[in-house]
mmCIF file of C-alpha atoms and ligand atoms in Angstrom:
data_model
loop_
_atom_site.group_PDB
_atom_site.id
_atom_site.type_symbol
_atom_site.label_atom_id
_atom_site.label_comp_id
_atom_site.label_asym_id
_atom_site.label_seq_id
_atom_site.Cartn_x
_atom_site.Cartn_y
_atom_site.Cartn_z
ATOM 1 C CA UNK R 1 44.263 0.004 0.751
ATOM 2 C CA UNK R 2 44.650 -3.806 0.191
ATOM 3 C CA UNK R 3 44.523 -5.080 -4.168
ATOM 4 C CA UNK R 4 41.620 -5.471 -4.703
ATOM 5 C CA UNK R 5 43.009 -8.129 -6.984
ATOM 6 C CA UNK R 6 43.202 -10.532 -4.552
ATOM 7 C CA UNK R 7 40.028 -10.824 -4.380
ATOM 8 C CA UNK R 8 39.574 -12.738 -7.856
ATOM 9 C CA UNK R 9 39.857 -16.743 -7.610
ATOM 10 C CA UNK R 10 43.480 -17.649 -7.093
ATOM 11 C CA UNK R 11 43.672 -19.763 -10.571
ATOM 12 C CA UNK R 12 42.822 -16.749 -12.384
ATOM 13 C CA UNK R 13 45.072 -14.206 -11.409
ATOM 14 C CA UNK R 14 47.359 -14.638 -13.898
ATOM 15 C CA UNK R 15 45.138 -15.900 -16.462
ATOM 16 C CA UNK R 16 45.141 -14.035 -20.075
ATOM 17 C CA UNK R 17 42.227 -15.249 -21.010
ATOM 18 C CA UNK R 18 40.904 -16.112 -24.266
ATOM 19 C CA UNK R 19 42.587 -13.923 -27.146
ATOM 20 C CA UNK R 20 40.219 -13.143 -29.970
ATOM 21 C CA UNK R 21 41.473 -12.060 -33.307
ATOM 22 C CA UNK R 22 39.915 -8.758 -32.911
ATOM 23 C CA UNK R 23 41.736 -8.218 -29.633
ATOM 24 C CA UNK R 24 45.156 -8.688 -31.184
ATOM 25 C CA UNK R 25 44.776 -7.024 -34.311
ATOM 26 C CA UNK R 26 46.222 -4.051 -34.505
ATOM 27 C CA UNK R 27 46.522 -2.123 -37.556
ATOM 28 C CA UNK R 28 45.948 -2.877 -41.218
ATOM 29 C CA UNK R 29 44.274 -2.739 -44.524
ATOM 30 C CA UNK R 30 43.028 -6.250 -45.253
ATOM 31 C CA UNK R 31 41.693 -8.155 -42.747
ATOM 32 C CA UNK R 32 41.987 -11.677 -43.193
ATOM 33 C CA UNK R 33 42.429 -12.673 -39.461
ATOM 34 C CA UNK R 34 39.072 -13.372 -38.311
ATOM 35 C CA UNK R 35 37.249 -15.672 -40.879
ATOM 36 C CA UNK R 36 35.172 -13.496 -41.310
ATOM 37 C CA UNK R 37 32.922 -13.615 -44.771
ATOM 38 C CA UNK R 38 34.589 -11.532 -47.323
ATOM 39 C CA UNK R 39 31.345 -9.874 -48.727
ATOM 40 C CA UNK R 40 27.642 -9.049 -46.416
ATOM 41 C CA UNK R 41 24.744 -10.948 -45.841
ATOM 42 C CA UNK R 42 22.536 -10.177 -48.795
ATOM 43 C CA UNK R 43 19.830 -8.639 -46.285
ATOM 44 C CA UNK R 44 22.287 -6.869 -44.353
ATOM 45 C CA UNK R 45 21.938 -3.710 -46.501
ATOM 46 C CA UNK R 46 24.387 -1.445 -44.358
ATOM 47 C CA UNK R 47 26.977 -3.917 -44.221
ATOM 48 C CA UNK R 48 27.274 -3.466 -40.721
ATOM 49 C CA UNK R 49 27.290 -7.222 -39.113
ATOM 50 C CA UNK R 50 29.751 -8.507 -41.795
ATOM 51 C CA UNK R 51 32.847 -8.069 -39.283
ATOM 52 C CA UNK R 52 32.545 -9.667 -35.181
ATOM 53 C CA UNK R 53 32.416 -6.181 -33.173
ATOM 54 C CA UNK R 54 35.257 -4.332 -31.208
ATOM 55 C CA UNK R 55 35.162 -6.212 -27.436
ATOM 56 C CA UNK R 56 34.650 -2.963 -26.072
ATOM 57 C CA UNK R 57 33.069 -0.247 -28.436
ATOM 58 C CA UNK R 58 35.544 2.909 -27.856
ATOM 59 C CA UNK R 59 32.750 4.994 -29.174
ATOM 60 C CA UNK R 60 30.439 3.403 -26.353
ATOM 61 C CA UNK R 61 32.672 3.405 -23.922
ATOM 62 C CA UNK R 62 33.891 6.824 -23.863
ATOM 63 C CA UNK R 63 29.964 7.967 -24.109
ATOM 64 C CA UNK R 64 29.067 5.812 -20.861
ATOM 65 C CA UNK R 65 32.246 6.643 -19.135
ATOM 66 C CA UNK R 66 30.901 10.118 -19.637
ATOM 67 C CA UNK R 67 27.484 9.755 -18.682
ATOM 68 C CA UNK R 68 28.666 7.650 -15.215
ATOM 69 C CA UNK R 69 31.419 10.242 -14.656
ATOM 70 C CA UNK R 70 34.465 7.552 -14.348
ATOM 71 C CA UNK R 71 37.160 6.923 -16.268
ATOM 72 C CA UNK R 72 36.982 4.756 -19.112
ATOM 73 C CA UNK R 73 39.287 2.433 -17.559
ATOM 74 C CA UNK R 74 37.134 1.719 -14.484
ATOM 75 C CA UNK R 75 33.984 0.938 -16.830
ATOM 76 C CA UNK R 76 33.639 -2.628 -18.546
ATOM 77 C CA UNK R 77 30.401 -2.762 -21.339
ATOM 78 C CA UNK R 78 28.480 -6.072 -21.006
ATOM 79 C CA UNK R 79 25.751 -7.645 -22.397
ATOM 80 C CA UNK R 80 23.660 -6.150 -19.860
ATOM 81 C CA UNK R 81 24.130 -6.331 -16.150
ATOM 82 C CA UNK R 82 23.686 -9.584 -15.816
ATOM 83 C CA UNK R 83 26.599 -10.651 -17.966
ATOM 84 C CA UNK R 84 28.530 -8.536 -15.054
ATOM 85 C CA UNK R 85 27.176 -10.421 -12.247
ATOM 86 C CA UNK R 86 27.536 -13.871 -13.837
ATOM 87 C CA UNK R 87 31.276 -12.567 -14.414
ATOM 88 C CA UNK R 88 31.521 -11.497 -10.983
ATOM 89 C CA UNK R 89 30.237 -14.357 -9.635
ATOM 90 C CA UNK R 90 32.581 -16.699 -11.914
ATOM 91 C CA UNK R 91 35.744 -15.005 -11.320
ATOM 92 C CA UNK R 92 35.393 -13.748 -7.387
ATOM 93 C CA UNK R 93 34.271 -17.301 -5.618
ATOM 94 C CA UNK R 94 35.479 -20.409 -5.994
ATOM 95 C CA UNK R 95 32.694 -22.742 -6.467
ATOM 96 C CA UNK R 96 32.333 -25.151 -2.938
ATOM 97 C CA UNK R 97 34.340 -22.653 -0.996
ATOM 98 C CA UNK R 98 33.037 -19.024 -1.220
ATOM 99 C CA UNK R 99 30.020 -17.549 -0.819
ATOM 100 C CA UNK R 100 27.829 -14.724 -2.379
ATOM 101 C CA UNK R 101 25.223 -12.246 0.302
ATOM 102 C CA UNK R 102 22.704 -10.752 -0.768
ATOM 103 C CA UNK R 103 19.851 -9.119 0.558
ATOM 104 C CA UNK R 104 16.513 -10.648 1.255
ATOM 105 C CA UNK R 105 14.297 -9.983 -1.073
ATOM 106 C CA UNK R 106 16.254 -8.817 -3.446
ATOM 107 C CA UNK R 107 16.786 -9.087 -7.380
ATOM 108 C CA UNK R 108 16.553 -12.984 -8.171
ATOM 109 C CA UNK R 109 19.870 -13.401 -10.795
ATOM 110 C CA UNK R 110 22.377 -12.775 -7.813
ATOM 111 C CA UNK R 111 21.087 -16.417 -6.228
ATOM 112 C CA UNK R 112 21.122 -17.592 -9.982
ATOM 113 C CA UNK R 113 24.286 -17.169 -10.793
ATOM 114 C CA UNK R 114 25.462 -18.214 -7.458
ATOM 115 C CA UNK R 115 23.595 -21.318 -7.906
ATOM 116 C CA UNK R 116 25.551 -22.040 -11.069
ATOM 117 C CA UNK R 117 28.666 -21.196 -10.014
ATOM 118 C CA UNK R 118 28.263 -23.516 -6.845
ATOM 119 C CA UNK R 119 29.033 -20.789 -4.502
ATOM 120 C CA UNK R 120 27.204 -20.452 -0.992
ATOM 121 C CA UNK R 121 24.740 -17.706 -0.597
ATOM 122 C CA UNK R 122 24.281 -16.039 2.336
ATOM 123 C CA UNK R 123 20.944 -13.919 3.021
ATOM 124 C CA UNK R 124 20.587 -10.815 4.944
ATOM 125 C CA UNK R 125 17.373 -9.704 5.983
ATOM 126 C CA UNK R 126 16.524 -5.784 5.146
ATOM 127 C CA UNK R 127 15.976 -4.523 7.974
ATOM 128 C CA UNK R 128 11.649 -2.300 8.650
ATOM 129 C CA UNK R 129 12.124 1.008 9.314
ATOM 130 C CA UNK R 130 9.077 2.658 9.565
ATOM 131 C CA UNK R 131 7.569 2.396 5.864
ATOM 132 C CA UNK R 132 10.806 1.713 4.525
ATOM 133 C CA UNK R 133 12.745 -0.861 3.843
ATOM 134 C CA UNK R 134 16.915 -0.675 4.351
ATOM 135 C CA UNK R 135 19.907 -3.021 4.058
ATOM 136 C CA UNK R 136 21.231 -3.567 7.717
ATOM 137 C CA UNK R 137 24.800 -2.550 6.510
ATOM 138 C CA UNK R 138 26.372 -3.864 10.287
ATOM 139 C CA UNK R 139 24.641 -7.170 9.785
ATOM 140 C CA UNK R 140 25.672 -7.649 6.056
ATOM 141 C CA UNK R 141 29.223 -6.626 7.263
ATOM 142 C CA UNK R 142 28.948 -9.115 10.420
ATOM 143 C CA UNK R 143 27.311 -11.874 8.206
ATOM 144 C CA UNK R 144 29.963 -11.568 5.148
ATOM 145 C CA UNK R 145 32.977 -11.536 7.655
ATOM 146 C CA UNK R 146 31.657 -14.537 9.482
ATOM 147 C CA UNK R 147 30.299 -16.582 6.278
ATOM 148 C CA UNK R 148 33.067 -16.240 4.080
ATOM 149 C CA UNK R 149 31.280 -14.097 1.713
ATOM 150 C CA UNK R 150 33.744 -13.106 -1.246
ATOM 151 C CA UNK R 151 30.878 -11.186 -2.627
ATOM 152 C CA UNK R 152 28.311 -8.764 -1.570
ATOM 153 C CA UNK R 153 24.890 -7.714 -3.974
ATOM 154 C CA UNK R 154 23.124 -5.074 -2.465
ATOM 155 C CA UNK R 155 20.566 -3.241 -5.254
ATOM 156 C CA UNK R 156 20.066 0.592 -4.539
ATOM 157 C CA UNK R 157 17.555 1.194 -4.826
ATOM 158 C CA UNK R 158 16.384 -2.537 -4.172
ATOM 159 C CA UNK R 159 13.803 -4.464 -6.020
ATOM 160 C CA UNK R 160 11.396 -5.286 -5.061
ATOM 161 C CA UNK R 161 12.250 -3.367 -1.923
ATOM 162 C CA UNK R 162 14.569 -0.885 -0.663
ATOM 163 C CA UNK R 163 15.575 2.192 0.306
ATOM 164 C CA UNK R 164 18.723 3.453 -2.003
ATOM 165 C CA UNK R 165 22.577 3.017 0.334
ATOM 166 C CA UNK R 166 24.577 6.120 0.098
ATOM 167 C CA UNK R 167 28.088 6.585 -0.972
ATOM 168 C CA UNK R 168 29.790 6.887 2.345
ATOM 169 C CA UNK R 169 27.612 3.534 3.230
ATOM 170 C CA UNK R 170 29.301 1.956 0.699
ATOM 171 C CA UNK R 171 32.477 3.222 0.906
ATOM 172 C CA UNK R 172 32.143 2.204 4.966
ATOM 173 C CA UNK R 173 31.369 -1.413 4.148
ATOM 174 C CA UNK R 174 33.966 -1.940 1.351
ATOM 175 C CA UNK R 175 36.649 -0.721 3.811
ATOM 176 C CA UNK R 176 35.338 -2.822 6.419
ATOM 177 C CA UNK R 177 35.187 -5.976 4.162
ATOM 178 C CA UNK R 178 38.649 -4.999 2.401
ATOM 179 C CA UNK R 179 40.955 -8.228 1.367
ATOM 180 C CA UNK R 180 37.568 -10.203 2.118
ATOM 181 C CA UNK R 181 35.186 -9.094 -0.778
ATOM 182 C CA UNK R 182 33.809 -6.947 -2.971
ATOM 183 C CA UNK R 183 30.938 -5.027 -2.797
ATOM 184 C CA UNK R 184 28.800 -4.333 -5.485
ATOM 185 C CA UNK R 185 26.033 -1.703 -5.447
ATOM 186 C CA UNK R 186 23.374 -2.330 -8.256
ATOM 187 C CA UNK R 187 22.245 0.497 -9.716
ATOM 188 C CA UNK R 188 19.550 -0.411 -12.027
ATOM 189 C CA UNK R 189 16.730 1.981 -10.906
ATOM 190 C CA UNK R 190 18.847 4.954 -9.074
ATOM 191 C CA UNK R 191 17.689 7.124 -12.031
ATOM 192 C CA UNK R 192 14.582 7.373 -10.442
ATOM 193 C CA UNK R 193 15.667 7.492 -6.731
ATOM 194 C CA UNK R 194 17.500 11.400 -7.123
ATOM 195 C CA UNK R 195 19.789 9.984 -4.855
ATOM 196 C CA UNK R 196 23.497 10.003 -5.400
ATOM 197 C CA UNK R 197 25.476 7.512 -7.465
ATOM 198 C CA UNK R 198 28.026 5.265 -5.765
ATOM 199 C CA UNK R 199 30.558 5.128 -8.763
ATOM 200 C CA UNK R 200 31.890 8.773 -7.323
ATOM 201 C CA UNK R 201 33.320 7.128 -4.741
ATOM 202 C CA UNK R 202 34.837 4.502 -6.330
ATOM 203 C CA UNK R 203 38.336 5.923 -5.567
ATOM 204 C CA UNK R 204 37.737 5.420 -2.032
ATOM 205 C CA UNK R 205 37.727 1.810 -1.914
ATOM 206 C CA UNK R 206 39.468 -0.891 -4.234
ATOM 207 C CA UNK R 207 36.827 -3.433 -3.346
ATOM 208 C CA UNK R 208 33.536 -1.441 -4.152
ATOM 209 C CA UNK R 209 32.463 -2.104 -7.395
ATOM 210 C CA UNK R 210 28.512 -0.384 -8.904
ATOM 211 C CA UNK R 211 26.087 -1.988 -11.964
ATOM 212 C CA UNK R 212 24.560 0.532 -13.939
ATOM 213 C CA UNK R 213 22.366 -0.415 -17.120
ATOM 214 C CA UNK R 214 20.820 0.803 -19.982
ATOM 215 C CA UNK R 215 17.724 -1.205 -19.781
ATOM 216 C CA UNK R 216 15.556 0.515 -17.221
ATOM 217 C CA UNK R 217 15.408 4.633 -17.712
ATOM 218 C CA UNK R 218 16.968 4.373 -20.512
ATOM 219 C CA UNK R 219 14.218 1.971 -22.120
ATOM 220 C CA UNK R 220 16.775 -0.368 -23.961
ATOM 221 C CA UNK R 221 16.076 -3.335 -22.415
ATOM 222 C CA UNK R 222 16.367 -5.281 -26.026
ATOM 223 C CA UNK R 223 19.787 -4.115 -26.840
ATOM 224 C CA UNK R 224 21.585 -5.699 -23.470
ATOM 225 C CA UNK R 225 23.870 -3.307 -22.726
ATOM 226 C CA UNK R 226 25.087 -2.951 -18.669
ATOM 227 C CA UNK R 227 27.976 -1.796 -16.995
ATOM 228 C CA UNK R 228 29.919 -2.531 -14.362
ATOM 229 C CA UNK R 229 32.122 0.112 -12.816
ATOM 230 C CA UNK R 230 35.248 -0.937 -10.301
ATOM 231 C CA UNK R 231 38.898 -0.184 -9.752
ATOM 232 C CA UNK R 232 41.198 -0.029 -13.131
ATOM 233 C CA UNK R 233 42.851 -3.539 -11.837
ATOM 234 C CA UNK R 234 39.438 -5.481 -11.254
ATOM 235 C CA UNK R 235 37.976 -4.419 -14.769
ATOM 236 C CA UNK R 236 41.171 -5.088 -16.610
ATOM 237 C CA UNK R 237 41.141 -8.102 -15.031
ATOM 238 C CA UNK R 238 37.498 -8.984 -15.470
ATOM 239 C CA UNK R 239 37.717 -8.374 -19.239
ATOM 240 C CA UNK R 240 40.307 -10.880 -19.908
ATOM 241 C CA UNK R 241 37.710 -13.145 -18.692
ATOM 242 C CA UNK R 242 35.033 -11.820 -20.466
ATOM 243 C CA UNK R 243 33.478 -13.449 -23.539
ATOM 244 C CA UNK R 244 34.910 -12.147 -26.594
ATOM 245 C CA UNK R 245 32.827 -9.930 -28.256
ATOM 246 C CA UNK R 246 29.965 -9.144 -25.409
ATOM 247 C CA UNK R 247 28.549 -6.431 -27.461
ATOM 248 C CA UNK R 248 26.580 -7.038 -31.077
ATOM 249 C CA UNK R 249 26.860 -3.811 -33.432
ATOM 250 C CA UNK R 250 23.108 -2.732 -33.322
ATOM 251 C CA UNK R 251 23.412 -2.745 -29.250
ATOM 252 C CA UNK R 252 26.398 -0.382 -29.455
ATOM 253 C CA UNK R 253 25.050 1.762 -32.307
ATOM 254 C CA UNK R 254 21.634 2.019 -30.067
ATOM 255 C CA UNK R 255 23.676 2.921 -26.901
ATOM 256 C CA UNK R 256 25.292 5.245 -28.513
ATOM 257 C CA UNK R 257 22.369 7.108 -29.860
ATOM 258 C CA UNK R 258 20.549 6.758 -26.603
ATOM 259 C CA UNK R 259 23.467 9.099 -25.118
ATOM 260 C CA UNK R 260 23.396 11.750 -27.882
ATOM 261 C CA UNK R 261 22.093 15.141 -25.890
ATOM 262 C CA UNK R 262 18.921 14.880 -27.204
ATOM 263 C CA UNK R 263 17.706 11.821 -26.606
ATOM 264 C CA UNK R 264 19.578 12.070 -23.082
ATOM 265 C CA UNK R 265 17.728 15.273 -22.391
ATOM 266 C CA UNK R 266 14.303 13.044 -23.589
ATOM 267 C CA UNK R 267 15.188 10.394 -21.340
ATOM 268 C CA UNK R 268 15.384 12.690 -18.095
ATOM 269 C CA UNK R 269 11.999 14.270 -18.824
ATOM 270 C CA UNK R 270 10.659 10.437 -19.271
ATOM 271 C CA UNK R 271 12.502 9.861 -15.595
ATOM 272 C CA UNK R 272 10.682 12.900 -14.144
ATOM 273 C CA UNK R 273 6.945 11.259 -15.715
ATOM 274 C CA UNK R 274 7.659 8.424 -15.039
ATOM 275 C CA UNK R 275 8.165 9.119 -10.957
ATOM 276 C CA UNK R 276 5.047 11.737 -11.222
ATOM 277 C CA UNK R 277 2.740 8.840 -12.599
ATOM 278 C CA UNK R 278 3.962 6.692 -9.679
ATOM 279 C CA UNK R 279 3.149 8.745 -7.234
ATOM 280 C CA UNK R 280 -0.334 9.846 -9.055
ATOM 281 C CA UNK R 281 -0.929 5.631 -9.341
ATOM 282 C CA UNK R 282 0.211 5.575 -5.433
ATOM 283 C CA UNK R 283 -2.720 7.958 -4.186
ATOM 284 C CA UNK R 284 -4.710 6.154 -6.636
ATOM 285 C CA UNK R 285 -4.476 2.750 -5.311
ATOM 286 C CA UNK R 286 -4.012 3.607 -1.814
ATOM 287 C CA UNK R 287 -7.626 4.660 -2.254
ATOM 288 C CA UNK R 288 -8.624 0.759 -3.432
ATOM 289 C CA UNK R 289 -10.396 -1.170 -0.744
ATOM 290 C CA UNK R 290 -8.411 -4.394 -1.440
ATOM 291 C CA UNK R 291 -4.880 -2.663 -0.844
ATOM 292 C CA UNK R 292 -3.516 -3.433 2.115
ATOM 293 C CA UNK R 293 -0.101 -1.670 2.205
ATOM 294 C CA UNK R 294 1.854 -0.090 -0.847
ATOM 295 C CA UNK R 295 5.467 0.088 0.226
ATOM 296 C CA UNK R 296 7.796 2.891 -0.481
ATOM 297 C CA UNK R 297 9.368 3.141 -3.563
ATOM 298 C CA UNK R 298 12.185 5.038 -5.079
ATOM 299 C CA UNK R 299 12.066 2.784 -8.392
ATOM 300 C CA UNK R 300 9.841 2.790 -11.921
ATOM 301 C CA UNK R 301 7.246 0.378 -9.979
ATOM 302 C CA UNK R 302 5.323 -0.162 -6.979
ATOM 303 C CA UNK R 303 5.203 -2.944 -4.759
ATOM 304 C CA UNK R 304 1.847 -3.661 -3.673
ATOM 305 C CA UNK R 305 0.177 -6.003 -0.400
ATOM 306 C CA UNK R 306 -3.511 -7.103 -0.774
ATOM 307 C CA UNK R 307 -6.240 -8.380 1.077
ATOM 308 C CA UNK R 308 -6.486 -11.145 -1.382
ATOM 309 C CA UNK R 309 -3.612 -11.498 -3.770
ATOM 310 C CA UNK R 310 -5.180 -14.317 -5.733
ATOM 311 C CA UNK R 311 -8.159 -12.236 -6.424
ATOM 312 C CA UNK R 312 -6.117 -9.350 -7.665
ATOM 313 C CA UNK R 313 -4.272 -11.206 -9.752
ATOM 314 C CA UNK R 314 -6.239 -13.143 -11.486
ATOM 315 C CA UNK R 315 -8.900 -10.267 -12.470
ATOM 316 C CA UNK R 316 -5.627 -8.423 -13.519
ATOM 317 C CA UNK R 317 -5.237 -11.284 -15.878
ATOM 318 C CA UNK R 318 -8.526 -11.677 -16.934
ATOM 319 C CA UNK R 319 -8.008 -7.659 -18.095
ATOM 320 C CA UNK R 320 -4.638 -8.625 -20.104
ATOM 321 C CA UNK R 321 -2.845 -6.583 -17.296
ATOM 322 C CA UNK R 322 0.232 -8.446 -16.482
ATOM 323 C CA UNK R 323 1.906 -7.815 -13.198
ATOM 324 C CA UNK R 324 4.799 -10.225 -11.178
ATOM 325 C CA UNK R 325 4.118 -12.346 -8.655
ATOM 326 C CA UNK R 326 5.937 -11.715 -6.211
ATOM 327 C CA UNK R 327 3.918 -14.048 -3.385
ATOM 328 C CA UNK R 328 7.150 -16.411 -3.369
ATOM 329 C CA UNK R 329 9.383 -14.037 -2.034
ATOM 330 C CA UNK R 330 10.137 -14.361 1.890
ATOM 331 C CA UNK R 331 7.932 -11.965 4.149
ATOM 332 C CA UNK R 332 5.671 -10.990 0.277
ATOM 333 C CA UNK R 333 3.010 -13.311 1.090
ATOM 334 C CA UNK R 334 0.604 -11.066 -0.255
ATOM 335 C CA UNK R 335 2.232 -8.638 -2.201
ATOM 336 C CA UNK R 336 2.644 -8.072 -6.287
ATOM 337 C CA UNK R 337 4.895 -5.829 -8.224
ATOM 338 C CA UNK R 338 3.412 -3.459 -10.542
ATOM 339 C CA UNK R 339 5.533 -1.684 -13.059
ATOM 340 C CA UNK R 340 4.362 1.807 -13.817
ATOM 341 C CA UNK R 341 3.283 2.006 -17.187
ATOM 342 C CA UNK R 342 1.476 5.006 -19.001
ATOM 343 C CA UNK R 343 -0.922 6.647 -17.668
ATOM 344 C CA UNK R 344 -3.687 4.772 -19.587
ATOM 345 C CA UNK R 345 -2.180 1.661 -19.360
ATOM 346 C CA UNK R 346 -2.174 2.549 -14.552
ATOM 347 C CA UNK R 347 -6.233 3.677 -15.589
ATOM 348 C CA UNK R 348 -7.033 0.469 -16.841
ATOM 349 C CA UNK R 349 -5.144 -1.678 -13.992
ATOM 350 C CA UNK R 350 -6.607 0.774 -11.596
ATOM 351 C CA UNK R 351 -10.020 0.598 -12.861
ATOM 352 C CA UNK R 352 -9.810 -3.198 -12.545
ATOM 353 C CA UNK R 353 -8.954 -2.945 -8.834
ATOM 354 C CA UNK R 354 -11.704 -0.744 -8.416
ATOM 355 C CA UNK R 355 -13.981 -3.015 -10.240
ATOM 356 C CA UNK R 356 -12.012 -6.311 -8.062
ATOM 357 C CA UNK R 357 -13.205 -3.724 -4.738
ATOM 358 C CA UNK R 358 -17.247 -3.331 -6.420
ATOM 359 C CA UNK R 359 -17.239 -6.761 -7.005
HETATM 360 C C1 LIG L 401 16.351 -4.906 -14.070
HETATM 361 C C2 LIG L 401 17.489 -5.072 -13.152
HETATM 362 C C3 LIG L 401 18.791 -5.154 -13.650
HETATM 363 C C4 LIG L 401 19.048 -4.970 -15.117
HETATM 364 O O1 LIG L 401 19.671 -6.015 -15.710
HETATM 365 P P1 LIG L 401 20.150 -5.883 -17.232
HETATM 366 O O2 LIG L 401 20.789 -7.198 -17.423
HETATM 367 O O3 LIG L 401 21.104 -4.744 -17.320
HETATM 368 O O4 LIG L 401 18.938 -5.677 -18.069
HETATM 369 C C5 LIG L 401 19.850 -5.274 -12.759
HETATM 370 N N1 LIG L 401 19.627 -5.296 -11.431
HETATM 371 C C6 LIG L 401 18.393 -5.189 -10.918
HETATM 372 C C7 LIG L 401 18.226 -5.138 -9.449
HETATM 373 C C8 LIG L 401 17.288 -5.101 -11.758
HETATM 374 O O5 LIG L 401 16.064 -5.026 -11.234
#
């Protein structure tokens, strides 16, 4: 197995990074290192945002190293995922040189940050198969080793489209793409697939590398909390580059919570709803005369094709119901993304289909 180290830009390697005063302190009474104000904010009553917050909450840490089933040390906390992709993006390529592949269509930041950084990006189509949508693993693996990609995004499950990669998938590609780049599977939605995670087979390739976050089943998209889960070396590494204190107190506290048993256990039934109402909102509109094609889904939404989009859209909006756009999108001419909401919430977006249908 090649280091997966040598993978991250040349001029960084050795790089400490930025050392905060909280990331040298060690142990004490006073703290006077961090110029910190000596007493609280008047309307902070708990005292709690006085002090800048550990650069990776133990507490946190240990609960979401628990949750993933890795090792604390593989597992880096960011200000949601993408912090981690920015990071990734930053650190792996070198801006002019490198390039980034992703899927196509696939999650919008990945070209973002690429864009930023300067970095090439390379598109893969996902490849029809049937009703479903998959990442052609041979042509991302023949496209990354032919472009130069240092970097590899592939969402599973994808969004807006996508059918979820297992772990031996992954584990195939890294090894095939090992000392060239690293791939990262995006978990966001794979809550709601029921398929199996990639991060337990993260021992099984250096380069692999998986995004899980906090923001979609876990319904704390406010506090910003992702993760990114890699070999020991890469996320010690990565941290050093990371900005100091990625993690405000209230976002840790709520993470924390949001893993107690009991709210864990609530969020699992919420899952389980959540994919029920989809597939109760599927039947549903698959019954509207202006949907063309609703495509599979293993995700918290629904990714719809209509006879007119324009139509739909803009009596959606007329009803308050706001759904993306996704017309921009290469081969989505027609289609829109729907998030599934409650189940009153689906009744009124489905009854103004219906009405779009009577109309
Ligand atoms: C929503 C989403 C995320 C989540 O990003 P956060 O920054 O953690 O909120 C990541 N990847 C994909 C594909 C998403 O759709």
């Amino acid at each position: 197995m090649s280091d997966p180290l040598e993978l991250l830009r040349p001029d960084l390697r050795g790089y400490a990074g930025y050392r905060s005063a909280r990331s040298e302190a060690r142990a004490g009474e006073i703290w006077l290192n961090a110029n910190e104000s000596s007493g609280a904010n008047a309307s902070d009553e708990d005292g709690l945002l006085r002090r800048y917050p550990e650069p990776q909450p133990g507490a946190s840490g240990e609960a979401l190293s628990a949750l993933y089933g890795a090792e604390p040390s593989r597992l880096m906390i960011g200000r949601g995922s993408d912090e981690a992709i920015d990071l990734l993006v930053r650190a792996v390529g070198a801006a002019g040189r490198d390039a980034v592949l992703v899927a196509r269509p696939s999650f919008g930041m990945y070209a973002a940050c690429a864009r930023l950084q300067g970095a090439r990006l390379l598109e893969v189509d996902l490849r029809s198969d049937g009703n479903e949508f998959r990442v052609d693993l041979d042509a991302v693996r023949i496209a990354a080793l032919d472009g130069g990609a240092t970097l590899v995004f592939l969402a599973s499950p994808g969004n807006p489209l996508g059918e979820p990669i297992s772990p031996d998938e992954a584990v195939a590609l890294a090894n095939a793409l090992a000392g060239r780049a690293l791939v990262v599977i995006d978990e966001a939605y794979v809550e709601f697939a029921g398929s199996a995670s990639v991060v337990g087979a993260l021992g099984r390739a250096g380069n692999l590398a998986v995004l899980r976050t906090l923001s979609k089943a876990h319904a704390l998209a406010a506090a910003r909390v992702g993760c990114l889960l890699a070999d020991a070396r890469v996320i010690a590494a990565l941290r050093r580059l990371q900005a100091p204190y990625p993690l405000p107190v209230p976002s840790a506290r709520a993470a924390l919570r949001c893993l107690a048993p009991a709210s864990l256990a609530r969020t699992r039934a919420s899952v389980l709803a959540t994919i029920e109402e989809r597939e109760r909102v599927r039947a549903a509109l698959a019954g509207c005369a202006g949907v063309r094609r609703i495509h599979a889904s293993r995700a918290n939404f629904l990714l719809v094709e209509f006879a007119d989009a324009d139509d739909a859209l803009s009596r959606l909006g007329a009803a308050g119901v706001v759904v993306r756009d996704l017309r921009a999108m290469p081969g989505l001419d027609t289609a829109l993304r729907i998030t599934i909401g409650t189940p009153a919430q689906n009744d009124r977006m489905l009854a103004t289909l219906r009405a779009t249908v009577a109309a």
